[in-house]
Tab-separated table of C-alpha atoms in Angstrom:
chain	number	residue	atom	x	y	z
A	1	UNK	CA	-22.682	16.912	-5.742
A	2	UNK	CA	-22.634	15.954	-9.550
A	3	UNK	CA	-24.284	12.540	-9.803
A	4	UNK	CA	-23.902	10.187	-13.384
A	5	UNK	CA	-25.900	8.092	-14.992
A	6	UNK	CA	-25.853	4.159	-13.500
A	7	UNK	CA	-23.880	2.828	-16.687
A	8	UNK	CA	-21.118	5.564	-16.611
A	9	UNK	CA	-20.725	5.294	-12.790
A	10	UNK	CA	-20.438	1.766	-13.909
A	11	UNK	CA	-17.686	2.085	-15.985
A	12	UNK	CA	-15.651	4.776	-14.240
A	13	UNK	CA	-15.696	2.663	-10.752
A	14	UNK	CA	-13.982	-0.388	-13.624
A	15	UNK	CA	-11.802	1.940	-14.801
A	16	UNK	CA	-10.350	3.436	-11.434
A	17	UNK	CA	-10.071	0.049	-10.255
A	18	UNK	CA	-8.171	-0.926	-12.738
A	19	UNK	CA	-5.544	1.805	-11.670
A	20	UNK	CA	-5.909	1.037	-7.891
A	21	UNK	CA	-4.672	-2.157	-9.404
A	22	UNK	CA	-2.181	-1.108	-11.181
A	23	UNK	CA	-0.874	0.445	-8.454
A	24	UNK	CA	-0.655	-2.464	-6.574
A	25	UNK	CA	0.642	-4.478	-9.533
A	26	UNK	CA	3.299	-1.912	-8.823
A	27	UNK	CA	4.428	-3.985	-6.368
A	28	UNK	CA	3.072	-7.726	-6.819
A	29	UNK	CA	3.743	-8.165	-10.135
A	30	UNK	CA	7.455	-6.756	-10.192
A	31	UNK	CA	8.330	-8.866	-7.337
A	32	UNK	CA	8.830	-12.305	-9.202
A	33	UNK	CA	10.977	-10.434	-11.384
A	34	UNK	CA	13.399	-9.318	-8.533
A	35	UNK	CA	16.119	-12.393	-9.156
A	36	UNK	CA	16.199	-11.355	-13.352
A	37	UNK	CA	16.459	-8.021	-12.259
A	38	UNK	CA	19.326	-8.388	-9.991
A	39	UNK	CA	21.393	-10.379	-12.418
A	40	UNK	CA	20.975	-8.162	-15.209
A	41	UNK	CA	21.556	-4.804	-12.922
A	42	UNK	CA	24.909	-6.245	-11.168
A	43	UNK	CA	23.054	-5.917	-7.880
A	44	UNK	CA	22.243	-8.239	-4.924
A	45	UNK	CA	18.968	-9.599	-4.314
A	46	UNK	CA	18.585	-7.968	-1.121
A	47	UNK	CA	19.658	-4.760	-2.460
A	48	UNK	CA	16.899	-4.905	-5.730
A	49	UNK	CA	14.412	-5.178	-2.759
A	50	UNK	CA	14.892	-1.573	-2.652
A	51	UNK	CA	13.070	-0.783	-5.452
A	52	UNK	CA	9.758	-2.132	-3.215
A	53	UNK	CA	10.616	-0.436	-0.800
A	54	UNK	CA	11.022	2.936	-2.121
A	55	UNK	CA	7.987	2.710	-3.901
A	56	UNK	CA	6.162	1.891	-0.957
A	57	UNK	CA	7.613	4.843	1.346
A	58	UNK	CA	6.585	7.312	-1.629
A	59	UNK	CA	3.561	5.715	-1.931
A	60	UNK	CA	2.839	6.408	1.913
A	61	UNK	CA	3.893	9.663	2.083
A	62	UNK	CA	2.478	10.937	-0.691
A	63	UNK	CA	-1.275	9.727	-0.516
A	64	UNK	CA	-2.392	11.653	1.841
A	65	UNK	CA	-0.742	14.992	0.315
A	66	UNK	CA	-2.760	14.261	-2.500
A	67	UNK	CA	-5.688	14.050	-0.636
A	68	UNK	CA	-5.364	17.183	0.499
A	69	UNK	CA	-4.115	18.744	-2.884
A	70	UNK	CA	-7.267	17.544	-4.053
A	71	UNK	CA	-8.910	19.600	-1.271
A	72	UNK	CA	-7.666	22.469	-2.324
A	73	UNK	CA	-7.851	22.057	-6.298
A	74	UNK	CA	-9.883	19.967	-6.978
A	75	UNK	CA	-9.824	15.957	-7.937
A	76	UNK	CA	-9.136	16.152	-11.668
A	77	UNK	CA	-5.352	17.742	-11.454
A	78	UNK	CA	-3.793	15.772	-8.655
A	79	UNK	CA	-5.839	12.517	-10.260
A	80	UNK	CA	-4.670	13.024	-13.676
A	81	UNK	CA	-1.248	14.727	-12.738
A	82	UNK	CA	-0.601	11.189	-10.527
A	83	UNK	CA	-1.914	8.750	-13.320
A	84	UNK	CA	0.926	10.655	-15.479
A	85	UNK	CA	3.594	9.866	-13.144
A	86	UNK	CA	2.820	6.164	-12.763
A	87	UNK	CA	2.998	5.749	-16.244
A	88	UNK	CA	6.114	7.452	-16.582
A	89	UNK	CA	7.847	6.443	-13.823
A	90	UNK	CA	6.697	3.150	-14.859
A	91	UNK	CA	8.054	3.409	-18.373
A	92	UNK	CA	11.476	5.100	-17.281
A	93	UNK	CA	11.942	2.300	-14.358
A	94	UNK	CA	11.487	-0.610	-17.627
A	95	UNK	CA	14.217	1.642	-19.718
A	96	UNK	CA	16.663	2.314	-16.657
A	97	UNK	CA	20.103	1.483	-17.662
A	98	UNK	CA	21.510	1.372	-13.990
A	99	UNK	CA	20.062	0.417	-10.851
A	100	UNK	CA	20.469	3.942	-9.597
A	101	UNK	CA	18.153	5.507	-12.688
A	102	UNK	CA	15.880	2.517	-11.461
A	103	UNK	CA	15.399	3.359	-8.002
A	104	UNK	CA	14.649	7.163	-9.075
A	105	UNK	CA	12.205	6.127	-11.327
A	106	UNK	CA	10.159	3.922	-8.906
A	107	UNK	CA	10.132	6.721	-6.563
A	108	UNK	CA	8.616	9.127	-8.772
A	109	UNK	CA	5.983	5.968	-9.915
A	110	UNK	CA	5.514	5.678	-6.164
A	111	UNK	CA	4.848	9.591	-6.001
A	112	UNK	CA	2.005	9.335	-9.034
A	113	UNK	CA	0.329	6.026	-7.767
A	114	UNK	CA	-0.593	7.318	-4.525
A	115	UNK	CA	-2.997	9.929	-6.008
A	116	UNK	CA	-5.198	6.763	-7.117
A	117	UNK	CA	-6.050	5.102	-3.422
A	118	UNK	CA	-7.349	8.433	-1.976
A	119	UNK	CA	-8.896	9.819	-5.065
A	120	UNK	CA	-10.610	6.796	-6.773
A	121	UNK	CA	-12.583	6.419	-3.638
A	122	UNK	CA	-13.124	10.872	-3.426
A	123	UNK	CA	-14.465	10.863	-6.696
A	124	UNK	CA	-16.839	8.263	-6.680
A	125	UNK	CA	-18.072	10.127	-3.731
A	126	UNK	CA	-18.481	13.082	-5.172
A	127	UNK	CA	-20.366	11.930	-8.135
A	128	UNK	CA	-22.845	9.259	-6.657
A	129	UNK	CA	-25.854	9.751	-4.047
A	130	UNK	CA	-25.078	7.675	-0.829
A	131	UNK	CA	-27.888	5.436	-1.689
A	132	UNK	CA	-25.511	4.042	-4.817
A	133	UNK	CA	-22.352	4.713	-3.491
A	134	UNK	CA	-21.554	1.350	-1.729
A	135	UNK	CA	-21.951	-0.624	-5.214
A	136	UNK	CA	-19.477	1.695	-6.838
A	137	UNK	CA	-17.126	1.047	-4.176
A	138	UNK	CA	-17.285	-2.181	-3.839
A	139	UNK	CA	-16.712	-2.421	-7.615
A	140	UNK	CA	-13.861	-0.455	-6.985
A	141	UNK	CA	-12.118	-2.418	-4.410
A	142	UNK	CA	-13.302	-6.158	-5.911
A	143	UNK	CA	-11.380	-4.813	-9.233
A	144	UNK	CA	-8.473	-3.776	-7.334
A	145	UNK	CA	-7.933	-6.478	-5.182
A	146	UNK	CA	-8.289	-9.192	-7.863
A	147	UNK	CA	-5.893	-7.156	-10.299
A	148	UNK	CA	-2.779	-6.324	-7.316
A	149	UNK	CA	-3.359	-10.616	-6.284
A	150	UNK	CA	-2.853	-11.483	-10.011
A	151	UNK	CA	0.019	-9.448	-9.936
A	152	UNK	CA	2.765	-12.007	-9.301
A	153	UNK	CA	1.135	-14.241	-11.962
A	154	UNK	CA	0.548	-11.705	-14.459
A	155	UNK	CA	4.288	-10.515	-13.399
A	156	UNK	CA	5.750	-13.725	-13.790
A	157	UNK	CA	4.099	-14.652	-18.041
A	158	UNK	CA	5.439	-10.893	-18.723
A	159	UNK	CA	8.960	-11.583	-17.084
A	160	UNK	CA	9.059	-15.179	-18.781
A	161	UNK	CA	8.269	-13.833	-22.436
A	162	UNK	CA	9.862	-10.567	-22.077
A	163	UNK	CA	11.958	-9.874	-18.993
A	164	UNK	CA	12.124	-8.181	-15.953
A	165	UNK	CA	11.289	-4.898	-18.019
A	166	UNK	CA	8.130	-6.085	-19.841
A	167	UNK	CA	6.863	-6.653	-16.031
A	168	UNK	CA	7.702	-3.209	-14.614
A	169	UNK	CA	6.459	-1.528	-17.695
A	170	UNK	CA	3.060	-2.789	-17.026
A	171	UNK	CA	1.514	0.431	-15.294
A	172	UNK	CA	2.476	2.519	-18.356
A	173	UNK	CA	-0.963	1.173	-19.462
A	174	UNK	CA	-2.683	3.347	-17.276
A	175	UNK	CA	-1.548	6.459	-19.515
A	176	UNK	CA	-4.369	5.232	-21.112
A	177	UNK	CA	-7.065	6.368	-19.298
A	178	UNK	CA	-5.728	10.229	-18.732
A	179	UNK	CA	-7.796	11.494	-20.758
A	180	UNK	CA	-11.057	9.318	-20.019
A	181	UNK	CA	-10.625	10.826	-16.760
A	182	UNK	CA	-9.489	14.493	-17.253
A	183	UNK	CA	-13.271	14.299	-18.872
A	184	UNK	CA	-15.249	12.788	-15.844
A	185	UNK	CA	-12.865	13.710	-12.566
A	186	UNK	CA	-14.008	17.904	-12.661
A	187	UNK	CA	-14.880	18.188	-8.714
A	188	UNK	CA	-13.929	21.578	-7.381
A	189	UNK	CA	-11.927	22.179	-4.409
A	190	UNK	CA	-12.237	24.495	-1.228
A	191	UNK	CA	-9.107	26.398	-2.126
A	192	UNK	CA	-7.240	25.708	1.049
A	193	UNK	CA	-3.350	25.741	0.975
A	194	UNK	CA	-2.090	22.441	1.497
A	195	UNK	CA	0.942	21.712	4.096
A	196	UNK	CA	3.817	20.910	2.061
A	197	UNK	CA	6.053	21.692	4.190
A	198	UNK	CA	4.936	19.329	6.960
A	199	UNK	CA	4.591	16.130	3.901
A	200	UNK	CA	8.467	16.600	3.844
A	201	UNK	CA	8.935	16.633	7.460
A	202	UNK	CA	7.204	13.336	7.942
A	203	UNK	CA	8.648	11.989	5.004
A	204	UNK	CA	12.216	12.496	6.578
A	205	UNK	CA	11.070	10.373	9.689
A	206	UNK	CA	9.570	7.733	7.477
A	207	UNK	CA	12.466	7.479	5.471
A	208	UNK	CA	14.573	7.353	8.558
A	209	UNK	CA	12.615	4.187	9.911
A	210	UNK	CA	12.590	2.478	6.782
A	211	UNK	CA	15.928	2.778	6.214
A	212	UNK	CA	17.094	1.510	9.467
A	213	UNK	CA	15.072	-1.433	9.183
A	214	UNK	CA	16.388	-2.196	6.135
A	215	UNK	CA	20.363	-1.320	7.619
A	216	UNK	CA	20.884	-4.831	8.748
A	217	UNK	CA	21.879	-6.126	4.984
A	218	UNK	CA	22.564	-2.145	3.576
A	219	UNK	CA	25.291	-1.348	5.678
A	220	UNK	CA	26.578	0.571	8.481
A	221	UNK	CA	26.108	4.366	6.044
A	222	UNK	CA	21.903	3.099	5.372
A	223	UNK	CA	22.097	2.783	9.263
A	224	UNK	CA	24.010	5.791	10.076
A	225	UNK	CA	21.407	7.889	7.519
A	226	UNK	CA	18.356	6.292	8.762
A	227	UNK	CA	19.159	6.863	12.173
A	228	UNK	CA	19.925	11.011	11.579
A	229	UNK	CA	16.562	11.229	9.729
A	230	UNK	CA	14.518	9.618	12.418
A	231	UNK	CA	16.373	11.576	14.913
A	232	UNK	CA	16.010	14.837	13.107
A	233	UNK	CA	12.526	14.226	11.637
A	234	UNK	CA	10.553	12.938	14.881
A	235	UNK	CA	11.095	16.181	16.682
A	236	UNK	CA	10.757	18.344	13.785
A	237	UNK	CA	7.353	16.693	13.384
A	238	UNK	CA	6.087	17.053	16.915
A	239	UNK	CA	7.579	20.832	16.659
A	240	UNK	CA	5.491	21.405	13.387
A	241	UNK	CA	2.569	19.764	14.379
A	242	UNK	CA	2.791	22.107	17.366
A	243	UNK	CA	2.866	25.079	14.803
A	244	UNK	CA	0.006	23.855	12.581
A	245	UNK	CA	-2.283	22.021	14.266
A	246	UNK	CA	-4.670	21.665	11.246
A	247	UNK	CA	-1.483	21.006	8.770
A	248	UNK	CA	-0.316	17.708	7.112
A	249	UNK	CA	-1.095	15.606	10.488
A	250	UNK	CA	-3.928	17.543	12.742
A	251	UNK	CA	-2.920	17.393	16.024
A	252	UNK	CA	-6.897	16.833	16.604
A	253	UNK	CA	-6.386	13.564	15.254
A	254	UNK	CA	-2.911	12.352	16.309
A	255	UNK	CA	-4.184	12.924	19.543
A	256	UNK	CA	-6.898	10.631	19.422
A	257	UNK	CA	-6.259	7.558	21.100
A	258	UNK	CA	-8.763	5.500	19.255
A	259	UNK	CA	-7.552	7.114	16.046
A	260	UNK	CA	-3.611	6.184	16.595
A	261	UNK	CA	-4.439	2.733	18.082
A	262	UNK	CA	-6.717	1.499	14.688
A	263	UNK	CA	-3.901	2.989	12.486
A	264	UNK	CA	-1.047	1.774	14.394
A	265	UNK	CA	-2.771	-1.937	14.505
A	266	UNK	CA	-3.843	-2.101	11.166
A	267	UNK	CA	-0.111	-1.407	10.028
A	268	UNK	CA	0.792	-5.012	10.797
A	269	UNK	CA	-1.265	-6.021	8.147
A	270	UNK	CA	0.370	-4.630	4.954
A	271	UNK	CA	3.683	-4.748	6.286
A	272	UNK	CA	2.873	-9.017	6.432
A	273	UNK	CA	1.611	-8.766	2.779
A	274	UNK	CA	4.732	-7.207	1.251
A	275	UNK	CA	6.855	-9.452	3.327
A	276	UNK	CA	5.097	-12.280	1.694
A	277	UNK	CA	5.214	-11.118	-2.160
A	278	UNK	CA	8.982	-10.375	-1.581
A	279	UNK	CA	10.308	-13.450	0.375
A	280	UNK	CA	7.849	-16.081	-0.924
A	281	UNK	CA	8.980	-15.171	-4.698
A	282	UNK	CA	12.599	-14.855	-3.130
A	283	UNK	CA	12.419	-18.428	-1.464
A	284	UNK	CA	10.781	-20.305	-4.850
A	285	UNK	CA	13.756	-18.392	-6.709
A	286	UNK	CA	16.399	-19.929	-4.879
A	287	UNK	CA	14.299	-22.861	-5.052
A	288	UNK	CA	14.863	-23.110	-9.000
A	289	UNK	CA	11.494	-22.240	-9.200
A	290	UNK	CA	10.244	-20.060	-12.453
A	291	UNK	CA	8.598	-16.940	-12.485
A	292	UNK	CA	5.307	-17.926	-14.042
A	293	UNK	CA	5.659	-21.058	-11.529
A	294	UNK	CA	5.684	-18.629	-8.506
A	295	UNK	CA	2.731	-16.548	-10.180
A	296	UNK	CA	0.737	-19.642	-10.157
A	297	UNK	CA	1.413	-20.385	-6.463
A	298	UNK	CA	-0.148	-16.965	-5.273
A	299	UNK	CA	-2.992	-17.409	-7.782
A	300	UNK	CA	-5.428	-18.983	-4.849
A	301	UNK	CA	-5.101	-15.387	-2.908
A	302	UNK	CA	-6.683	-13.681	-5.938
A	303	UNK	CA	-9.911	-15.343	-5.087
A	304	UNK	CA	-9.974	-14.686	-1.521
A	305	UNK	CA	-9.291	-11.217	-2.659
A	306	UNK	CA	-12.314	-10.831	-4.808
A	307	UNK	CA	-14.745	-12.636	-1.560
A	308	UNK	CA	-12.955	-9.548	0.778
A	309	UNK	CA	-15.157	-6.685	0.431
A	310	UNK	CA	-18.272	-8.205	0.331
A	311	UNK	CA	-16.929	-10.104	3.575
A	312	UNK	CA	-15.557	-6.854	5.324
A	313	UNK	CA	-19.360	-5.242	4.856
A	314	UNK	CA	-20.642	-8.518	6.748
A	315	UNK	CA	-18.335	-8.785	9.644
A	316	UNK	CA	-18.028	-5.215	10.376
A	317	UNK	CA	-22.304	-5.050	10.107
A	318	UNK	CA	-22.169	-8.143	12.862
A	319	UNK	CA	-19.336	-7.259	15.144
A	320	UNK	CA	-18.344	-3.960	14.503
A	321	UNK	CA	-14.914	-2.287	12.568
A	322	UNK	CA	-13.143	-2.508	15.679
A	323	UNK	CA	-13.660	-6.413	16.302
A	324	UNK	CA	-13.215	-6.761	12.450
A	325	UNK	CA	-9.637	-5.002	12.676
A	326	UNK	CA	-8.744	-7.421	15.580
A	327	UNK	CA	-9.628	-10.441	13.126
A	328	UNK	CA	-7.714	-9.075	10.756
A	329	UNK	CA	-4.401	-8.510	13.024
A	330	UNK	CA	-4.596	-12.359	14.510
A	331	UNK	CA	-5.475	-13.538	10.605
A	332	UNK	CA	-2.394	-11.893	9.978
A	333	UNK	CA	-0.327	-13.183	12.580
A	334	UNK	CA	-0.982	-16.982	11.996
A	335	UNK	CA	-0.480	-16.293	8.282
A	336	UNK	CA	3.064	-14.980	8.817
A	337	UNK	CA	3.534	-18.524	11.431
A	338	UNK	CA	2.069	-20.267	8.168
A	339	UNK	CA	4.533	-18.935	5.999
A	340	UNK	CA	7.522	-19.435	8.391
A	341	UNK	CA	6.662	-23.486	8.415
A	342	UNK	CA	6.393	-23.407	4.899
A	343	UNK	CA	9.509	-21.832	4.168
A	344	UNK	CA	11.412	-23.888	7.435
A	345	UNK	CA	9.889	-27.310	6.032
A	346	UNK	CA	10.095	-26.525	2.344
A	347	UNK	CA	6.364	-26.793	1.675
A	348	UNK	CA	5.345	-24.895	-1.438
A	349	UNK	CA	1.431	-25.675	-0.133
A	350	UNK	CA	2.118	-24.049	2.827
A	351	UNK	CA	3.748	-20.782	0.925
A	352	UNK	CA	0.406	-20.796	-1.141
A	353	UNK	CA	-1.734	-20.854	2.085
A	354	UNK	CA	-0.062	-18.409	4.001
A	355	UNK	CA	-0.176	-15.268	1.644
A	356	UNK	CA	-4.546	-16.330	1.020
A	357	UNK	CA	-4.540	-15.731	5.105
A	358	UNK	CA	-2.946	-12.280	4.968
A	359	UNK	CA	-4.656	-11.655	2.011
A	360	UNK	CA	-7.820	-11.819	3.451
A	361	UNK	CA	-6.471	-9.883	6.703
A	362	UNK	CA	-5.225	-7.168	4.104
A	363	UNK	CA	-8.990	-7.243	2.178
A	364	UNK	CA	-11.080	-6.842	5.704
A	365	UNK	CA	-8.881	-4.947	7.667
A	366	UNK	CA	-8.353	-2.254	5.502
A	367	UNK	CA	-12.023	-1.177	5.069
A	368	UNK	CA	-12.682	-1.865	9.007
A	369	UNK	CA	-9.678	0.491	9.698
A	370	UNK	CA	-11.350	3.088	7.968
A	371	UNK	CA	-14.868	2.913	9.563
A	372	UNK	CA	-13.034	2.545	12.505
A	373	UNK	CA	-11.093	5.925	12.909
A	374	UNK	CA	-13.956	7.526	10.769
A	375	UNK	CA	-16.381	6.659	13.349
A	376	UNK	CA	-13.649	7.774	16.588
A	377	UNK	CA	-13.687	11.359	15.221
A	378	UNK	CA	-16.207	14.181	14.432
A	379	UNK	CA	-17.168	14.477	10.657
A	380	UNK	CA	-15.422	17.176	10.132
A	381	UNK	CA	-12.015	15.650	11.003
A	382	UNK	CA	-12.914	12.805	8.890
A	383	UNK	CA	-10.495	13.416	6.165
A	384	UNK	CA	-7.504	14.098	8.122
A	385	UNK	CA	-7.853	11.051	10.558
A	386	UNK	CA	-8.181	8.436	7.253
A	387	UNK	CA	-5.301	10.363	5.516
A	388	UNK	CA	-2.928	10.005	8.696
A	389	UNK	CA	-4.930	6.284	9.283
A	390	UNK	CA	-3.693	6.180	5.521
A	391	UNK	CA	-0.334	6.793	6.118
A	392	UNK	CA	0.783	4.587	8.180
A	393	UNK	CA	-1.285	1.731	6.976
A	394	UNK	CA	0.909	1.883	3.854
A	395	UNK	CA	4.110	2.879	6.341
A	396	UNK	CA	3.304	-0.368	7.028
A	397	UNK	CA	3.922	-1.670	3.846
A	398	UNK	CA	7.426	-0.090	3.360
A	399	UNK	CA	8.574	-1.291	6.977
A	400	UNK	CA	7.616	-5.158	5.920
A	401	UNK	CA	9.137	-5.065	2.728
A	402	UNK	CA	12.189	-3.459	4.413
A	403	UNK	CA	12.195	-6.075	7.187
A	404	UNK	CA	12.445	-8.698	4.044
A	405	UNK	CA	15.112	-7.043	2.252
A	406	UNK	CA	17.393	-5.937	5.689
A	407	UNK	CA	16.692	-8.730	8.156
A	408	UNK	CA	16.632	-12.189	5.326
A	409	UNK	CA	19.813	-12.106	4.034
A	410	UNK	CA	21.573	-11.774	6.854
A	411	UNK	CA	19.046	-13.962	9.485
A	412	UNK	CA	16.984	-16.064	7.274
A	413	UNK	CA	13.916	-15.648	5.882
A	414	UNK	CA	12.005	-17.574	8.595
A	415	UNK	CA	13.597	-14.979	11.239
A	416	UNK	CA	12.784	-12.355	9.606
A	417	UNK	CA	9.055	-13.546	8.935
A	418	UNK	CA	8.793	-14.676	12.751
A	419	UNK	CA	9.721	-11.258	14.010
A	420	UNK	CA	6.561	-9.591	11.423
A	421	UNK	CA	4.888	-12.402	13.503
A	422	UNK	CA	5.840	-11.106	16.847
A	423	UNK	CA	4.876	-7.634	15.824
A	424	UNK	CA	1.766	-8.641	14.346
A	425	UNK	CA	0.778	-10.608	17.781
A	426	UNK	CA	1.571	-7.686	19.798
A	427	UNK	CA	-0.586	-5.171	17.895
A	428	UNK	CA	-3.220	-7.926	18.014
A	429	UNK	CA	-3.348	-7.431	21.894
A	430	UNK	CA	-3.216	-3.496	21.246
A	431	UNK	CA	-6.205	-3.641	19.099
A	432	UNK	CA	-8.087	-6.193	21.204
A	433	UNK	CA	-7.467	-2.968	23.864
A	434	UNK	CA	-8.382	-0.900	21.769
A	435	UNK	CA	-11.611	-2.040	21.322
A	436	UNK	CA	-12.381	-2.350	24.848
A	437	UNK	CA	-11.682	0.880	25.604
């Protein structure tokens, strides 16, 4: 291991926060924007939710391939190689002349930003001793968090000076810091050849589910799709996964109970959080509301966010990751009920309170997810279990944005909300049984 002096540790755990941020900015600080967007694109509402949604399923999928083109590589060419694509995807998406050259473009931003969740935290592994690793991390998620809950208010000043484009050009900024990292991100890799082939195949289910959730207000051919992907790309992944056990997802890992349970639970937890940054800037919108206005109503979450990590490090210290992670489901759960009042009694306090509960579900769960299936598995199988943990925490993400953008228009944004709730209470139990097994 390569260590760094304290001050440049410092400063690189800023700067790849500020890209985890951007990442998430991605999504929370376009979403205010979604209403402009719509207008000027000749497209539905529901339908511009599919630019979230896309991002989010490419963001999914392609973390943990990145993870483990990193293992083979090295960090610096999958980091740098993903910053690129971010930008540009970023700076196409603000230029796209159609909704069609849109969607493309977030897909390929989608692609880029998920090199920055797994690699941000590899590298600052790689170049600190474990004695001064947990400050750089903890700089590194207090940085992110703050950044991806300012999003919708940072999102909403760009869209009201600019437009919808000055707000989904805002990544491009992280071109920036290519070549500040190309410099400080040289970690070698083990040379092992990464399983492409099986990243598609689970990408094809993925896509599948998302798009079947989302069928409801696409359309009978989004249902017809999604259903033929899921039904081709479950089997094909259970038949791969038979054929390369230590491939995209190690069958050592899937296998473990423990393992699919924490991953599976902590799912809930995103998927709430993208429901709320699409359908509470959705609701104010109809509402008359303004952009900026709607920023400043999911302002209060951006301080819970900064109190999460130092929070996570307590509770999971006092009752373990696995206690933490139930918390974090049932926090989760009676934010979403929060949020359905609020939007069912048009109470704007109420949509400010609910998305500073799943917030803070989002900012302890996470981290306790990860101890939690680190801890279930030998060290050696570390990796893979948080890369498929990884996956379908941010699986997650794309089904609750989809659930938004399929299941609102049609049923109401309170339905829709109350059936994340359902879900969110059910893998409560499962994780409750989880831990007592």
């Amino acid at each position: 291991m390569t260590t760094t002096s304290p001050a440049r540790t410092g400063l690189l755990a800023v700067v790849l926060g500020l890209l985890f941020g951007l990442a998430g900015m991605s999504t929370s600080g376009v979403t205010v924007a979604l209403p402009q967007l719509a207008a000027e694109l000749d497209v539905t509402t529901a339908a511009s939710t599919w630019m979230v949604t896309g991002y989010t399923v490419a963001l999914a999928v392609a973390t943990p391939v990145h993870g483990r083109l990193a293992d083979t590589v090295g960090i610096r060419g999958p980091l740098c190689a993903g910053i690129a694509l971010l930008g540009l995807g970023a700076l196409t998406a603000a230029l796209a002349p159609n909704f069609g050259v849109l969607m493309a473009a977030r897909v390929v931003q989608g692609l880029g930003a998920a090199s920055v969740p797994v690699l941000a935290a590899a590298l600052l592994s790689a170049r600190l001793p474990a004695d001064r690793r947990g400050g750089a991390l903890g700089r590194l998620a207090g940085t992110s968090a703050l950044l991806s809950a300012l999003g919708p208010l940072i999102g909403g000043a760009l869209t009201t000076a600019g437009g919808w484009r000055a707000a989904v050009a805002l990544p491009a900024i992280g071109l920036l810091t290519v070549p500040y990292l190309w410099r400080r991100s040289a970690v070698r890799g083990d040379g092992a050849r990464p399983d492409l082939v099986g990243a598609v195949i689970v990408a094809t289910a993925v896509t599948g589910l998302v798009l079947l959730v989302q069928s409801p207000s696409a359309g009978t051919a989004a249902a017809v799709v999604g259903a033929v992907l899921l039904a081709l790309g479950v089997p094909a992944t259970a038949a791969w996964v038979r054929r390369r056990p230590d491939g995209f997802l190690p069958r050592a890992v899937i296998r473990n109970p423990a393992v699919v349970r924490s991953a599976v639970c902590a799912a809930v937890v995103p998927a709430a959080w993208f429901a709320l940054l699409l359908g509470i800037p959705l609701e104010l919108a109809e509402r008359g509301w303004t952009p900026l206005a709607t920023g400043l109503v999911l302002v209060p979450a951006a301080f819970v966010a900064l109190a999460c990590p130092a929070l996570s490090a307590v509770l999971q210290s006092r009752i373990g990751a696995r206690r933490t992670l139930t918390a974090a489901c049932a926090t989760t759960t009676v934010g979403l009920l929060v949020a359905v009042a609020g939007v069912t009694w048009h109470l704007p306090w109420l949509l400010a309170v609910a998305p500073m509960l799943v917030t803070l579900a989002f900012g302890t769960g996470q981290p306790a997810m990860i101890a939690a299936v680190g801890d279930a598995v030998p060290d050696d199988r570390r990796s893979g279990a948080i890369g498929v943990a990884t996956l379908c925490f941010l699986t997650g993400a794309g089904v609750g944005a989809a659930t938004i953008g399929g299941f609102a228009p049609v049923v109401g944004l309170p339905v829709a909300l109350a059936l994340l709730a359902a879900a969110s209470l059910l893998m409560s139990a499962v994780a409750g049984y989880a831990r007592s097994t």
